[in-house]
Amino acid sequence: MPLEQVEDRRRSSFADRFAKGLTDPTCPTPGGLNGPRGKGALKRYNVYRNNVTVSLIDALVAIYPAVQRITGAEFFRAMARFHVRASPPASPLLFEYGRDFPDFIESYEYAQKMPWLADVARIERAWLDAYHAADAPPLAGAAMMQVPADRLGDIIFRIHPATRIVRSAYPAVAIFAMNRADAPVTSLKSNAAEDALVTRPDMEVEVRLLPPGNATFLASLIDSATLAEAASKALTETSSFDLSASIAGMIEAGVFTTVQPGD
Amino acid sequence: MDAVMQKQDVRRDRRLRLPTLPVGGLAGTSFKPQHFEAILRDGPQRGFFEVHAENYMGAGGPPHRSLERIRSEHPLSLHGVCMSIGGPQPLDGEHLARFCALVERYEPALISEHLAWSTHQSTFFNDLLPLPYTEATLDHVCSHIDQVQDALRQQLLLENPSTYVAFEDSTMSETDFIRAIVRRTGCALLLDINNVLVSATNHGYPALDYLANFPFDKVREIHLAGHAEQSDDEGERLLIDSHDGPVAAAVWKLYEIVVARCGAIPTLVEWDSNIPEWRILRAEAGAAQLILDRYPARNVTVEYAA
């Protein structure tokens, strides 16, 4: 064994040496490994390299099925391989993996012709977070009727743990919906900006399109604004914002858990 | 990270007391979410289910809803895949706390982890990686198992690994290493017979020699699974622990030998990719059950010796 390698083995743990090449194909097979009767370790070590990379690519496929349907498996797996090697997971919980994958897609050279792809990925990431979010009963429609009319403006909503908003400058909700299911893909002629609302009122995750103004409205409520403050922000942005339709739609989608009187 | 389970998410309502269901002498299968409806259609059946603990570490949602249902009618085995017990660095305390919270919530009949590592420094590699068998690694592994058992206040079953490489640094055999772990920590064992065959083939020794040196009196669960075949640098057979097909004939043969010697130890058929229809997986467990039923069930009380 070369002196350098002997030195290396004295200073580092077996795991340091073994881990180095798992996500870096340019690293040589670590020293000190073999097969029986002096057999080589090249293909043997490559089993681990392959397990690590393929299983992590598969994890991204499982989180981002619509993105894969859009790009095709070959494109997706090549893109995912770059990401897995650059940003392997830091948590043993694979459903937490790939949070930075949408940003990676946005900067990925070969995906530049699909500028909406990253937002579709953001909806899929939000879908999985909603799926695993804590259980909570959604606010019943009747709850609003118990609030005295003169106190309505002051109320504050508590947001359901599954609720997520994804804002897009592209028709990301329509593209997501078309590719997340198995139904045939039709051509989409739209350059509308779309905001997605992701909720899970019970056990089914739901993704729906938010009407204009609604994303700003809900984002304010999530930041603990009162109903009046959030409505005023939404109206400033979108003069046609319909407050009662918006609240009714959000209650139906399971956005809130409780309503509290303000101070 | 509010989709990850927190301690308060798992405080179970005391009214939802789970039945204590014995697992002795039973065959079971991995529980796969895609089989949930088909399993419910079959109704409660003789057998048990095993889940990978990490898949149930979310805060809520469908995974917990279906596992609660499964657990209300069947014994459960909680199988950890990511504790990284075999690595040189300290265990992830948060991960251990989540693991304990699952044990508290679902009261599994069997709790197991691997003689392997999967996290190093800050990277999780999502694979069961091998370690050299030396006095130094033995110290690490034993202190990690002590830590897990102290936190669980229960006995852990440690699974023998399938490996593709050996370390020049190793100073003892895998079975000697495992015997030393059992002696020092009081843990019990999960004997994966497919792993025995995979490692024996890959390292050029007879599987029966390995089994002859394995501390059978500590085995509380058996795993069976399918493997795939590749070749090594010399063009000879290299078996891959792929869990993607039926249990191989050679594994069934070893299984019969083990059960004839040790009695009917709870046995699980694992199937983790290319997952077939429920009836096919159920039939694999049925084949194991037929063998188990020919032998007396052995006491499988999980003990805690601290």
XYZ file of C-alpha atoms in Angstrom:
569
model
C 0.000 0.000 0.000
C 1.403 3.463 -0.870
C 2.630 5.424 2.152
C 0.089 8.158 1.497
C -2.780 5.686 1.829
C -1.335 4.265 5.050
C -1.233 7.794 6.495
C -4.795 8.410 5.349
C -6.028 5.271 7.083
C -4.411 6.276 10.317
C -6.099 9.660 10.422
C -9.591 8.914 9.137
C -12.291 6.441 10.037
C -13.354 3.564 7.795
C -16.562 5.484 7.127
C -14.648 8.589 5.924
C -12.846 6.468 3.360
C -15.873 4.423 2.360
C -18.263 7.379 2.061
C -16.033 9.526 -0.154
C -16.763 7.821 -3.455
C -20.413 6.894 -2.880
C -21.763 9.986 -4.611
C -18.585 10.960 -6.466
C -17.847 8.703 -9.463
C -14.441 10.351 -9.967
C -13.176 8.943 -6.638
C -11.259 5.676 -6.946
C -12.397 2.554 -5.074
C -11.323 3.037 -1.428
C -8.246 1.113 -0.281
C -8.496 -1.691 2.226
C -11.490 -3.400 0.604
C -11.482 -6.746 -1.124
C -13.356 -9.885 -2.018
C -12.473 -13.427 -0.904
C -9.063 -14.912 -1.823
C -7.662 -11.524 -2.807
C -10.418 -10.695 -5.301
C -10.813 -7.095 -6.441
C -13.328 -4.649 -4.976
C -14.093 -2.443 -7.995
C -17.442 -3.933 -9.018
C -18.207 -4.841 -5.429
C -17.809 -1.234 -4.258
C -19.771 -0.093 -7.310
C -22.792 -2.020 -5.990
C -22.888 0.489 -3.116
C -22.319 3.490 -5.399
C -25.168 2.275 -7.577
C -27.505 1.560 -4.633
C -26.960 5.045 -3.214
C -27.397 7.001 -6.437
C -30.246 4.946 -7.930
C -32.230 4.813 -4.683
C -31.948 8.588 -4.249
C -32.954 9.220 -7.867
C -35.921 6.895 -7.237
C -36.772 8.960 -4.153
C -36.952 12.093 -6.330
C -39.066 10.220 -8.908
C -41.492 9.336 -6.114
C -41.741 12.952 -4.944
C -41.905 14.533 -8.434
C -43.950 12.195 -10.696
C -45.518 15.010 -12.753
C -42.117 16.550 -13.448
C -40.899 13.152 -14.625
C -43.977 12.703 -16.835
C -43.286 16.074 -18.461
C -39.583 15.536 -19.061
C -39.602 11.790 -19.686
C -37.759 9.313 -17.477
C -34.380 9.614 -19.180
C -34.237 13.422 -18.904
C -35.535 13.335 -15.333
C -33.064 10.713 -14.145
C -30.112 12.562 -15.694
C -31.238 15.800 -14.029
C -31.886 14.026 -10.723
C -28.452 12.357 -10.861
C -26.745 15.769 -10.999
C -28.829 16.916 -8.049
C -28.270 13.768 -5.962
C -24.517 14.098 -6.418
C -24.469 17.816 -5.638
C -27.013 17.727 -2.777
C -27.399 14.295 -1.184
C -29.928 14.141 1.665
C -29.047 15.401 5.126
C -31.971 13.651 6.829
C -32.789 9.940 7.027
C -36.410 10.849 6.255
C -36.631 10.597 2.477
C -39.977 12.400 2.366
C -38.005 15.452 3.487
C -35.538 15.113 0.598
C -35.477 17.278 -2.504
C -36.603 20.588 -0.976
C -34.002 22.386 -3.077
C -34.761 20.341 -6.216
C -37.207 22.947 -7.645
C -34.471 25.624 -7.371
C -32.059 23.192 -8.995
C -34.514 22.630 -11.870
C -34.811 26.390 -12.303
C -31.067 26.701 -12.839
C -30.620 23.407 -14.746
C -29.197 24.226 -18.162
C -31.244 21.678 -20.111
C -34.567 22.684 -18.488
C -34.421 26.325 -19.557
C -36.967 25.714 -22.326
C -39.496 24.712 -19.638
C -39.464 27.752 -17.339
C -42.660 26.523 -15.602
C -41.122 23.172 -14.662
C -39.711 24.409 -11.324
C -43.138 25.659 -10.231
C -44.753 22.314 -11.074
C -42.049 20.775 -8.856
C -42.880 23.279 -6.085
C -46.514 22.155 -6.193
C -45.426 18.509 -5.959
C -43.150 19.286 -3.008
C -46.059 21.113 -1.294
C -48.313 18.113 -2.076
C -45.985 15.781 -0.156
C -45.710 18.176 2.790
C -49.504 18.361 2.952
C -49.685 14.551 2.781
C -47.463 14.153 5.860
C -48.733 17.208 7.775
C -50.324 16.768 11.204
C -54.006 15.800 11.321
C -56.476 18.496 12.348
C -60.230 18.912 11.802
C -60.887 21.679 9.265
C -63.023 24.669 10.226
C -66.740 24.016 9.765
C -68.608 26.375 7.442
C -71.033 27.319 10.201
C -68.259 28.715 12.413
C -68.228 32.015 10.538
C -71.919 32.556 11.217
C -71.262 32.601 14.945
C -68.990 35.640 14.627
C -70.933 38.890 15.308
C -70.990 41.034 12.168
C -69.220 43.974 13.876
C -66.315 41.709 14.936
C -65.765 40.051 11.543
C -62.961 42.399 10.503
C -60.916 41.571 13.622
C -60.961 37.795 13.408
C -57.812 35.766 12.963
C -57.785 32.314 11.376
C -55.658 29.448 12.555
C -54.270 27.739 9.468
C -54.536 23.968 8.938
C -51.077 22.292 9.148
C -51.433 20.948 5.582
C -52.175 24.294 3.904
C -49.618 25.522 1.341
C -49.608 28.213 -1.374
C -47.443 28.006 -4.503
C -47.415 31.147 -6.684
C -46.366 30.849 -10.297
C -45.872 33.245 -13.195
C -46.935 30.326 -15.445
C -50.002 28.057 -15.711
C -48.328 25.669 -13.260
C -51.598 24.401 -11.730
C -53.003 23.320 -15.100
C -49.701 21.683 -16.074
C -49.501 19.931 -12.696
C -53.091 18.651 -12.941
C -52.599 17.345 -16.453
C -49.399 15.465 -15.631
C -49.982 14.235 -12.112
C -52.729 11.855 -13.269
C -52.537 9.105 -15.880
C -55.033 10.800 -18.210
C -53.761 11.725 -21.683
C -51.958 15.052 -21.995
C -53.630 17.577 -24.288
C -52.049 20.743 -25.592
C -52.341 23.701 -23.265
C -52.594 27.164 -24.736
C -52.243 29.496 -21.799
C -49.786 32.047 -20.507
C -51.797 32.794 -17.379
C -50.036 33.159 -14.052
C -51.523 30.626 -11.644
C -51.456 30.297 -7.863
C -51.949 26.857 -6.349
C -53.682 26.114 -3.080
C -52.661 22.791 -1.517
C -54.779 21.432 1.338
C -55.651 18.164 3.041
C -58.975 18.562 4.831
C -58.986 14.874 5.776
C -56.799 12.187 4.171
C -56.886 13.329 0.520
C -54.473 16.030 -0.639
C -56.239 18.564 -2.869
C -54.617 21.022 -5.278
C -56.773 23.812 -6.647
C -56.381 27.051 -8.546
C -56.646 30.205 -6.452
C -58.574 33.096 -8.043
C -56.654 36.403 -8.410
C -55.999 38.162 -5.104
C -56.560 35.007 -3.069
C -52.888 34.114 -2.680
C -52.057 37.540 -1.250
C -55.114 37.333 0.984
C -54.212 33.886 2.329
C -50.520 34.691 2.689
C -51.517 37.599 4.953
C -53.803 35.358 7.006
C -50.979 32.843 7.357
C -48.863 35.723 8.734
C -51.595 36.229 11.391
C -53.170 39.310 9.811
C -56.794 40.035 10.741
C -59.483 39.428 8.164
C -59.782 43.189 7.477
C -56.010 43.638 7.041
C -55.741 40.647 4.701
C -58.771 41.752 2.648
C -57.376 45.246 2.248
C -54.049 43.865 0.971
C -55.865 41.628 -1.509
C -58.048 44.493 -2.736
C -55.028 46.755 -3.215
C -53.496 44.086 -5.447
C -56.694 42.948 -7.193
C -59.615 45.359 -7.316
C -62.026 42.574 -8.322
C -61.139 40.482 -5.218
C -64.333 38.848 -3.888
C -63.960 38.477 -0.122
C -66.968 36.291 0.699
C -66.399 33.924 -2.235
C -62.750 33.687 -1.261
C -63.474 32.773 2.380
C -66.192 30.307 1.375
C -63.827 28.609 -1.090
C -61.027 28.389 1.458
C -63.275 26.967 4.179
C -64.507 24.378 1.717
C -60.915 23.491 0.791
C -60.014 23.007 4.461
C -57.542 25.903 4.715
C -58.376 26.777 8.338
C -58.854 24.910 11.605
C -60.319 27.550 13.927
C -61.377 31.162 13.943
C -60.492 33.433 16.837
C -61.719 36.903 17.719
C -58.966 39.515 17.332
C -57.868 41.842 20.153
C -40.171 21.000 8.715
C -43.677 20.863 10.106
C -44.449 17.664 8.202
C -42.028 15.734 10.427
C -43.423 14.135 13.527
C -42.928 15.875 16.833
C -43.220 14.264 20.213
C -46.634 15.874 20.846
C -48.075 14.414 17.613
C -47.814 10.893 18.918
C -49.334 11.255 22.348
C -51.993 8.653 21.880
C -55.439 8.960 23.328
C -55.495 6.553 26.234
C -58.902 5.279 25.160
C -57.313 3.894 21.979
C -55.610 1.100 23.840
C -54.086 -1.306 21.326
C -54.639 -5.033 21.684
C -51.596 -7.075 22.719
C -51.339 -9.560 19.874
C -48.854 -12.423 20.125
C -46.488 -12.924 17.203
C -45.140 -16.362 18.206
C -45.099 -18.953 15.423
C -46.455 -16.541 12.808
C -45.368 -15.632 9.301
C -45.847 -12.070 8.085
C -45.073 -9.688 5.263
C -43.832 -6.167 4.712
C -46.807 -3.797 4.801
C -46.974 -1.845 1.551
C -49.492 1.033 1.271
C -50.593 -0.167 -2.186
C -51.844 -3.397 -0.553
C -53.902 -1.635 2.119
C -57.314 -1.999 0.430
C -56.699 -5.643 -0.518
C -55.586 -6.471 3.037
C -58.774 -4.905 4.436
C -60.854 -6.935 1.978
C -59.208 -10.113 3.310
C -60.188 -9.153 6.864
C -58.099 -9.888 9.949
C -55.828 -12.810 9.209
C -53.315 -15.012 10.925
C -49.998 -13.245 10.495
C -48.173 -10.019 11.199
C -46.931 -6.967 9.314
C -43.616 -5.174 9.344
C -42.995 -1.538 8.418
C -39.878 0.538 7.928
C -39.983 2.972 10.829
C -38.792 5.950 8.754
C -41.861 5.838 6.494
C -44.039 6.615 9.519
C -42.071 9.543 10.886
C -44.301 12.155 9.287
C -46.557 14.196 11.561
C -49.874 12.780 10.326
C -51.853 11.921 7.217
C -52.646 8.672 5.414
C -49.543 6.680 6.511
C -50.559 6.842 10.175
C -54.237 6.352 9.383
C -53.549 3.073 7.579
C -50.941 1.844 10.067
C -53.369 2.420 12.951
C -55.900 0.265 11.157
C -53.400 -2.493 10.404
C -52.079 -2.448 13.976
C -55.573 -2.659 15.486
C -55.991 -6.120 13.945
C -52.480 -7.545 13.584
C -49.208 -7.738 15.487
C -46.665 -5.236 14.176
C -42.933 -5.393 13.703
C -41.135 -2.034 13.608
C -38.021 -2.285 11.468
C -35.603 0.640 11.536
C -33.465 1.163 8.450
C -31.627 4.423 9.138
C -30.325 4.475 12.733
C -26.748 4.049 11.461
C -25.793 1.888 14.443
C -22.688 0.608 12.656
C -21.169 4.033 11.985
C -18.382 5.673 13.995
C -20.239 8.900 14.759
C -22.779 9.442 17.556
C -26.376 8.434 16.848
C -28.807 11.116 15.724
C -30.683 11.907 18.934
C -33.696 13.340 17.132
C -34.006 10.234 15.018
C -33.794 8.003 18.081
C -36.495 10.095 19.797
C -38.784 9.697 16.764
C -38.134 5.955 16.763
C -39.070 5.722 20.460
C -42.206 7.791 19.849
C -43.326 5.278 17.197
C -42.742 2.418 19.623
C -44.844 4.222 22.212
C -47.614 4.907 19.721
C -47.875 1.512 17.987
C -46.611 -0.901 20.682
C -44.882 -3.224 18.188
C -44.333 -6.876 19.111
C -40.865 -6.779 17.528
C -38.378 -3.910 17.152
C -35.317 -4.248 14.972
C -32.424 -2.389 13.335
C -29.391 -3.242 11.210
C -25.734 -3.972 11.759
C -24.815 -1.315 9.197
C -24.446 2.431 8.777
C -26.216 4.848 6.445
C -25.350 8.349 7.650
C -21.844 9.794 7.781
C -21.007 13.352 8.759
C -24.064 15.186 7.476
C -24.978 12.928 4.544
C -27.628 10.225 4.541
C -26.746 7.616 1.895
C -29.987 5.601 1.915
C -28.145 2.292 1.838
C -27.034 -0.245 4.438
C -23.264 0.162 4.350
C -20.697 -2.307 5.713
C -18.185 -1.945 8.537
C -14.931 -3.686 9.431
C -15.137 -6.069 12.367
C -12.561 -4.878 14.902
C -12.384 -4.173 18.641
C -12.829 -0.452 17.883
C -15.978 -0.863 15.758
C -17.337 -3.370 18.291
C -17.056 -0.686 20.995
C -18.978 1.802 18.830
C -21.715 -0.622 17.865
C -22.210 -1.802 21.446
C -22.416 1.719 22.841
C -24.960 2.614 20.125
C -27.097 -0.433 20.915
C -26.892 0.362 24.644
C -28.104 3.867 23.851
C -31.025 2.587 21.743
C -32.087 -0.027 24.298
C -31.832 2.492 27.156
C -34.072 4.871 25.219
C -36.539 2.138 24.214
C -36.445 0.392 27.588
C -36.873 -2.723 25.472
C -34.741 -5.256 23.737
C -33.650 -4.484 20.197
C -33.261 -7.170 17.540
C -30.136 -6.618 15.442
C -30.148 -7.869 11.845
C -27.132 -9.514 10.218
C -26.130 -7.630 7.047
C -25.687 -8.608 3.410
C -22.346 -7.316 2.152
C -20.410 -7.088 -1.113
C -16.933 -6.172 0.154
C -14.732 -7.269 3.040
C -12.335 -4.983 4.959
C -8.646 -5.847 5.228
C -8.776 -4.311 8.710
C -11.265 -6.847 10.075
C -9.831 -8.923 12.903
C -12.830 -11.155 13.586
C -15.553 -12.970 11.682
C -19.055 -11.526 11.393
C -20.507 -14.252 13.612
C -17.853 -13.667 16.304
C -18.616 -9.943 16.086
C -22.353 -10.572 16.461
C -21.789 -12.974 19.378
C -19.717 -10.322 21.143
C -22.463 -7.711 20.589
C -25.114 -10.011 22.042
C -22.924 -10.806 25.049
C -22.115 -7.176 25.783
C -25.459 -5.474 25.101
C -28.071 -8.147 25.837
C -29.737 -7.431 22.503
C -31.453 -10.194 20.536
C -31.168 -10.989 16.831
C -33.084 -10.857 13.605
C -31.641 -13.561 11.371
C -32.004 -12.584 7.707
C -31.478 -15.852 5.864
C -31.340 -14.197 2.456
C -28.545 -11.967 3.794
C -26.717 -15.091 4.987
C -26.874 -16.618 1.512
C -25.959 -13.340 -0.231
C -22.934 -12.721 2.010
C -21.834 -16.366 1.980
C -21.871 -16.418 -1.821
C -20.167 -13.040 -2.110
C -17.435 -13.924 0.388
C -16.917 -17.518 -0.656
C -17.893 -19.512 2.423
C -20.720 -22.039 2.957
C -23.931 -20.492 4.330
C -24.245 -23.506 6.649
C -20.891 -22.664 8.264
C -22.173 -19.171 9.015
C -25.398 -20.581 10.474
C -23.440 -23.101 12.550
C -21.667 -20.176 14.238
C -24.738 -17.983 14.629
C -26.160 -17.669 18.181
C -29.545 -19.258 17.411
C -30.725 -19.008 21.009
C -30.914 -15.221 20.590
C -32.910 -15.184 17.340
C -36.390 -13.675 17.797
C -37.291 -13.030 14.156
C -36.339 -14.365 10.726
C -36.317 -12.449 7.436
C -36.726 -14.029 4.015
C -36.412 -12.078 0.766
C -35.509 -12.308 -2.889
C -32.112 -11.438 -4.341
C -30.685 -10.583 -7.761
C -27.513 -11.769 -9.437
C -24.580 -9.832 -10.926
C -20.926 -10.664 -11.366
C -17.761 -9.475 -9.631
C -14.448 -8.256 -11.126
C -13.439 -11.889 -11.768
C -16.702 -12.660 -13.595
C -18.025 -14.817 -10.751
C -21.445 -14.692 -9.138
C -22.167 -11.670 -6.913
C -25.567 -11.731 -5.215
C -27.435 -8.482 -4.619
C -29.863 -8.106 -1.713
C -32.542 -6.556 -3.922
C -35.851 -7.535 -2.221
C -37.464 -7.380 -5.657
C -38.669 -10.918 -6.241
C -39.744 -14.216 -4.666
C -37.639 -15.971 -2.035
C -35.019 -18.156 -3.744
C -35.152 -21.959 -3.473
C -31.777 -22.028 -1.704
C -33.094 -19.603 0.927
C -36.184 -21.771 1.527
C -33.888 -24.766 2.032
C -31.759 -22.904 4.609
C -34.952 -21.687 6.270
C -36.218 -25.244 6.795
C -32.900 -26.173 8.373
C -33.028 -23.166 10.730
C -36.668 -23.732 11.770
C -36.062 -27.459 12.311
C -33.267 -26.521 14.686
C -34.744 -23.463 16.444
C -38.498 -23.990 16.300
C -41.139 -21.721 14.814
C -39.604 -18.236 15.045
C -41.750 -15.350 13.690
C -40.816 -15.047 10.035
C -41.221 -12.126 7.699
C -41.152 -12.084 3.900
C -39.700 -8.776 2.677
C -40.525 -7.371 -0.728
C -39.530 -3.734 -1.319
C -39.336 -3.108 -5.049
C -41.151 -4.483 -8.097
C -43.861 -5.046 -5.514
C -46.382 -7.681 -6.680
C -50.100 -7.934 -6.021
C -51.096 -8.597 -2.432
C -52.153 -12.209 -3.137
C -48.639 -13.064 -4.355
C -46.928 -11.610 -1.300
C -49.566 -13.262 0.905
C -48.798 -16.597 -0.746
C -45.063 -16.206 0.040
C -45.922 -15.698 3.709
C -48.301 -18.667 3.447
C -45.418 -20.849 2.260
C -43.384 -19.804 5.304
C -46.373 -20.439 7.586
C -46.682 -24.022 6.298
C -43.101 -24.679 7.363
C -43.534 -22.931 10.736
C -46.660 -24.949 11.492
C -44.671 -28.161 11.410
C -42.594 -27.064 14.408
C -43.411 -25.916 17.951
C -43.505 -22.153 18.423
C -40.591 -20.961 20.464
C -40.975 -18.510 23.280
C -40.380 -15.096 21.757
C -40.684 -12.916 24.820
C -38.758 -9.758 24.237
C -36.741 -9.030 27.315
C -34.831 -6.074 28.559
C -31.646 -6.851 30.350
C -30.266 -3.594 31.684
